[in-house]
Amino acid sequence: MTLLDRPLEPRFSSSQLLRYLAKWLPLALLVGLLAGSASAFFLVALDWATSTRLAHRWLLWLLPLAGFAVGWLYLRFGRAVEAGNNLLIDQIHDPDKVIPLRMAPLVLGGTVLSHLCGASVGREGTAVQMGGTLADQLTHVFRLRHEDRRTLLMAGISAGFASVFGTPLAGAVFALEVLAIGRLRSNALFACLVAAIAGDRTCLLWGVHHTHYAVGAIPPLAPWPLLAAGLAGIAFGLAGRLFADCTHALGGWIKRKVAYAPLRPLLGGIAIALAAAALPIDPYLGLGIPTIQAAFLQQLAPWDFAGKLVLTVASLGSGFKGGEVTPLFYIGATLGNALAPLLHLPLGLLAGLGFVAVFAGAANTPLASTLMAIELFGGEIGVYAAIACVLSYLFSGHTGIYRAQRLGRGKFGRGQRAPEHLRLGELDAWRRQARRQEADRG
């Protein structure tokens, strides 16, 4: 068949383009308005919870009761939404039914209560779940088809992510990139970009502002700084993989050992409260923003990243609600701080690279993470961030914090044998089955 014999691509007329824009521009703006407002309220509530906990340290002893309360609420009212971000990813891949609206207040209340009593959790998961849930409620209102619903959910994820961190470009690409390794759903780019910008602007209009990080001077591009950024990226990827694997392993283990769900965060809360009474681990509780900021400015203890990793794994693995991303920022910034003297690079640069690159490896989102670095730290860091994020992504392997993420094309092209639609959470079982089949044939 010659080129002339091939069927022509469907012509996209100007009227179709106008209808597309007329449909998705107002929808995406509405999604951004809803998600940005929800994030603004959430960030204000989170600031209150953090300041209250710091003023009343005895609240830490209520962490086991807070864990039990969150676990009971999800057991009683939230079984259908307990999967959180993974539910959003599954619904985008395989649209089934609209996400219940109760996901938003449940994750909001659970996260604020967790922070009020000192759990080491983040905030991205909460904002993304609220954004996706609120966006999905428009499915019935506008009677959207499955494909349109996919786009709407992705716009909600973009708006939630962008508004909670103040990074609209990263938020737009994150929703496209997080669904499957090596694949981007570019057909939703316009809606995600509009929703991300609108969500970020809406949050700012409510008077909520984001944390500033002083990365300092960036050295000019030269062989050693570029090589050092790559070496650091490898370390960041291994750290992201360790975090994801440990969180899933603890979560799976405690589910097997403790059948009654509310007891899991209760036991985790007891362990964390006792550890806080016996050890100086207060900097590893909550979001840890002051420590992240300090990592850009002064040398910290080289074990700070490990302390935060252990406390966050214990919190999330036992069932507390929140997110993984801000703890990953903490782990990355403090690990970069520890590596800076060894690699002879400025503290601010390595802290900034770790901030985004550990997240890139753990979430398998190198493009969004690179854009986040540029938005937060300036364009000069772009090349260094890209190197660190890509190598982190490669060295974290086929694992990640989102078990519903699809394998897609994989990280190494056609070398993979597993089907593209496979969820990361199913990959180990698929490998075991493949090994058994090979043994049977042998």
CSV table of N, CA and C in Angstrom, one decimal, residues 160-215:
chain,number,residue,atom,x,y,z
A,160,GLY,N,-6.0,19.8,41.6
A,160,GLY,CA,-5.6,19.6,43.0
A,160,GLY,C,-4.2,19.6,43.3
A,161,PHE,N,-3.4,19.0,42.4
A,161,PHE,CA,-1.9,19.0,42.6
A,161,PHE,C,-1.4,20.4,42.4
A,162,ALA,N,-1.8,21.1,41.4
A,162,ALA,CA,-1.3,22.5,41.1
A,162,ALA,C,-1.6,23.4,42.2
A,163,SER,N,-2.8,23.3,42.8
A,163,SER,CA,-3.2,24.3,43.8
A,163,SER,C,-2.6,24.1,45.1
A,164,VAL,N,-2.3,22.8,45.4
A,164,VAL,CA,-1.7,22.6,46.8
A,164,VAL,C,-0.2,22.9,46.8
A,165,PHE,N,0.5,22.9,45.7
A,165,PHE,CA,1.9,23.2,45.6
A,165,PHE,C,2.2,24.5,44.9
A,166,GLY,N,1.3,25.1,44.2
A,166,GLY,CA,1.6,26.3,43.5
A,166,GLY,C,2.4,26.0,42.3
A,167,THR,N,2.1,24.9,41.6
A,167,THR,CA,2.9,24.5,40.4
A,167,THR,C,2.0,24.1,39.3
A,168,PRO,N,1.4,25.1,38.5
A,168,PRO,CA,0.4,24.7,37.5
A,168,PRO,C,1.0,23.9,36.4
A,169,LEU,N,2.2,24.1,35.9
A,169,LEU,CA,2.7,23.3,34.8
A,169,LEU,C,3.0,21.9,35.2
A,170,ALA,N,3.6,21.7,36.4
A,170,ALA,CA,3.8,20.4,36.9
A,170,ALA,C,2.5,19.7,37.2
A,171,GLY,N,1.5,20.4,37.7
A,171,GLY,CA,0.2,19.8,37.9
A,171,GLY,C,-0.5,19.3,36.7
A,172,ALA,N,-0.4,20.1,35.6
A,172,ALA,CA,-1.0,19.7,34.3
A,172,ALA,C,-0.4,18.4,33.8
A,173,VAL,N,1.0,18.3,33.8
A,173,VAL,CA,1.7,17.2,33.3
A,173,VAL,C,1.6,16.0,34.2
A,174,PHE,N,1.5,16.2,35.5
A,174,PHE,CA,1.4,15.1,36.5
A,174,PHE,C,0.2,14.2,36.2
A,175,ALA,N,-0.9,14.8,35.9
A,175,ALA,CA,-2.1,14.0,35.6
A,175,ALA,C,-2.0,13.2,34.4
A,176,LEU,N,-1.2,13.7,33.4
A,176,LEU,CA,-1.0,13.0,32.1
A,176,LEU,C,0.0,11.8,32.3
A,177,GLU,N,1.0,12.1,33.2
A,177,GLU,CA,2.1,11.2,33.3
A,177,GLU,C,1.9,10.1,34.3
A,178,VAL,N,1.1,10.3,35.3
A,178,VAL,CA,1.1,9.4,36.4
A,178,VAL,C,0.2,8.1,36.1
A,179,LEU,N,-0.5,8.1,35.1
A,179,LEU,CA,-1.5,7.0,34.8
A,179,LEU,C,-0.8,5.7,34.4
A,180,ALA,N,0.3,5.9,33.6
A,180,ALA,CA,1.0,4.7,33.0
A,180,ALA,C,2.4,5.1,32.7
A,181,ILE,N,3.3,4.2,33.0
A,181,ILE,CA,4.7,4.4,32.8
A,181,ILE,C,5.0,4.4,31.2
A,182,GLY,N,5.6,5.5,30.8
A,182,GLY,CA,6.0,5.6,29.4
A,182,GLY,C,4.9,6.0,28.4
A,183,ARG,N,3.7,6.4,29.0
A,183,ARG,CA,2.6,6.8,28.1
A,183,ARG,C,2.0,8.1,28.7
A,184,LEU,N,1.6,9.0,27.8
A,184,LEU,CA,1.0,10.3,28.1
A,184,LEU,C,-0.4,10.4,27.4
A,185,ARG,N,-1.4,10.7,28.1
A,185,ARG,CA,-2.7,10.9,27.5
A,185,ARG,C,-2.8,12.4,27.0
A,186,SER,N,-2.2,12.6,25.9
A,186,SER,CA,-2.1,14.0,25.5
A,186,SER,C,-3.4,14.6,25.1
A,187,ASN,N,-4.4,13.8,24.8
A,187,ASN,CA,-5.7,14.4,24.4
A,187,ASN,C,-6.4,15.2,25.5
A,188,ALA,N,-5.9,15.0,26.8
A,188,ALA,CA,-6.5,15.8,27.9
A,188,ALA,C,-5.6,16.9,28.3
A,189,LEU,N,-4.6,17.3,27.5
A,189,LEU,CA,-3.6,18.3,27.8
A,189,LEU,C,-4.3,19.7,28.0
A,190,PHE,N,-5.2,20.0,27.1
A,190,PHE,CA,-5.8,21.4,27.2
A,190,PHE,C,-6.6,21.5,28.5
A,191,ALA,N,-7.5,20.5,28.8
A,191,ALA,CA,-8.3,20.6,30.0
A,191,ALA,C,-7.4,20.6,31.2
A,192,CYS,N,-6.4,19.7,31.3
A,192,CYS,CA,-5.5,19.7,32.4
A,192,CYS,C,-4.8,21.0,32.7
A,193,LEU,N,-4.3,21.6,31.6
A,193,LEU,CA,-3.6,22.8,31.7
A,193,LEU,C,-4.5,24.0,32.2
A,194,VAL,N,-5.7,24.1,31.6
A,194,VAL,CA,-6.6,25.1,32.1
A,194,VAL,C,-7.0,24.9,33.5
A,195,ALA,N,-7.3,23.7,33.9
A,195,ALA,CA,-7.8,23.4,35.3
A,195,ALA,C,-6.6,23.6,36.3
A,196,ALA,N,-5.4,23.3,35.9
A,196,ALA,CA,-4.3,23.5,36.8
A,196,ALA,C,-4.0,25.0,37.0
A,197,ILE,N,-4.1,25.8,36.0
A,197,ILE,CA,-3.9,27.2,36.1
A,197,ILE,C,-5.0,27.8,36.9
A,198,ALA,N,-6.2,27.4,36.6
A,198,ALA,CA,-7.4,28.0,37.3
A,198,ALA,C,-7.3,27.5,38.8
A,199,GLY,N,-7.0,26.3,39.1
A,199,GLY,CA,-6.9,25.8,40.5
A,199,GLY,C,-5.8,26.6,41.3
A,200,ASP,N,-4.7,26.8,40.7
A,200,ASP,CA,-3.6,27.5,41.3
A,200,ASP,C,-4.0,29.0,41.6
A,201,ARG,N,-4.6,29.7,40.6
A,201,ARG,CA,-5.0,31.0,40.7
A,201,ARG,C,-6.1,31.2,41.8
A,202,THR,N,-7.0,30.2,41.8
A,202,THR,CA,-8.2,30.3,42.7
A,202,THR,C,-7.6,30.2,44.2
A,203,CYS,N,-6.7,29.3,44.4
A,203,CYS,CA,-6.1,29.1,45.7
A,203,CYS,C,-5.4,30.4,46.2
A,204,LEU,N,-4.7,31.0,45.3
A,204,LEU,CA,-4.1,32.3,45.6
A,204,LEU,C,-5.1,33.4,45.9
A,205,LEU,N,-6.2,33.4,45.1
A,205,LEU,CA,-7.2,34.5,45.3
A,205,LEU,C,-7.8,34.3,46.7
A,206,TRP,N,-7.9,33.1,47.2
A,206,TRP,CA,-8.4,33.0,48.6
A,206,TRP,C,-7.4,33.4,49.6
A,207,GLY,N,-6.3,33.9,49.2
A,207,GLY,CA,-5.3,34.4,50.2
A,207,GLY,C,-4.3,33.4,50.7
A,208,VAL,N,-4.3,32.2,50.1
A,208,VAL,CA,-3.4,31.2,50.6
A,208,VAL,C,-2.1,31.2,49.7
A,209,HIS,N,-1.0,31.3,50.4
A,209,HIS,CA,0.3,31.3,49.6
A,209,HIS,C,1.1,30.1,50.0
A,210,HIS,N,2.1,29.8,49.1
A,210,HIS,CA,2.9,28.6,49.2
A,210,HIS,C,4.3,28.9,49.8
A,211,THR,N,4.9,27.8,50.3
A,211,THR,CA,6.2,27.9,50.9
A,211,THR,C,7.3,28.3,49.8
A,212,HIS,N,8.2,29.2,50.2
A,212,HIS,CA,9.3,29.5,49.3
A,212,HIS,C,10.6,28.8,49.7
A,213,TYR,N,11.3,28.3,48.8
A,213,TYR,CA,12.6,27.6,49.1
A,213,TYR,C,13.7,28.3,48.4
A,214,ALA,N,14.7,28.7,49.2
A,214,ALA,CA,15.9,29.5,48.7
A,214,ALA,C,16.9,28.6,48.2
A,215,VAL,N,16.9,28.3,46.9
A,215,VAL,CA,17.9,27.3,46.3
A,215,VAL,C,19.3,27.9,46.2
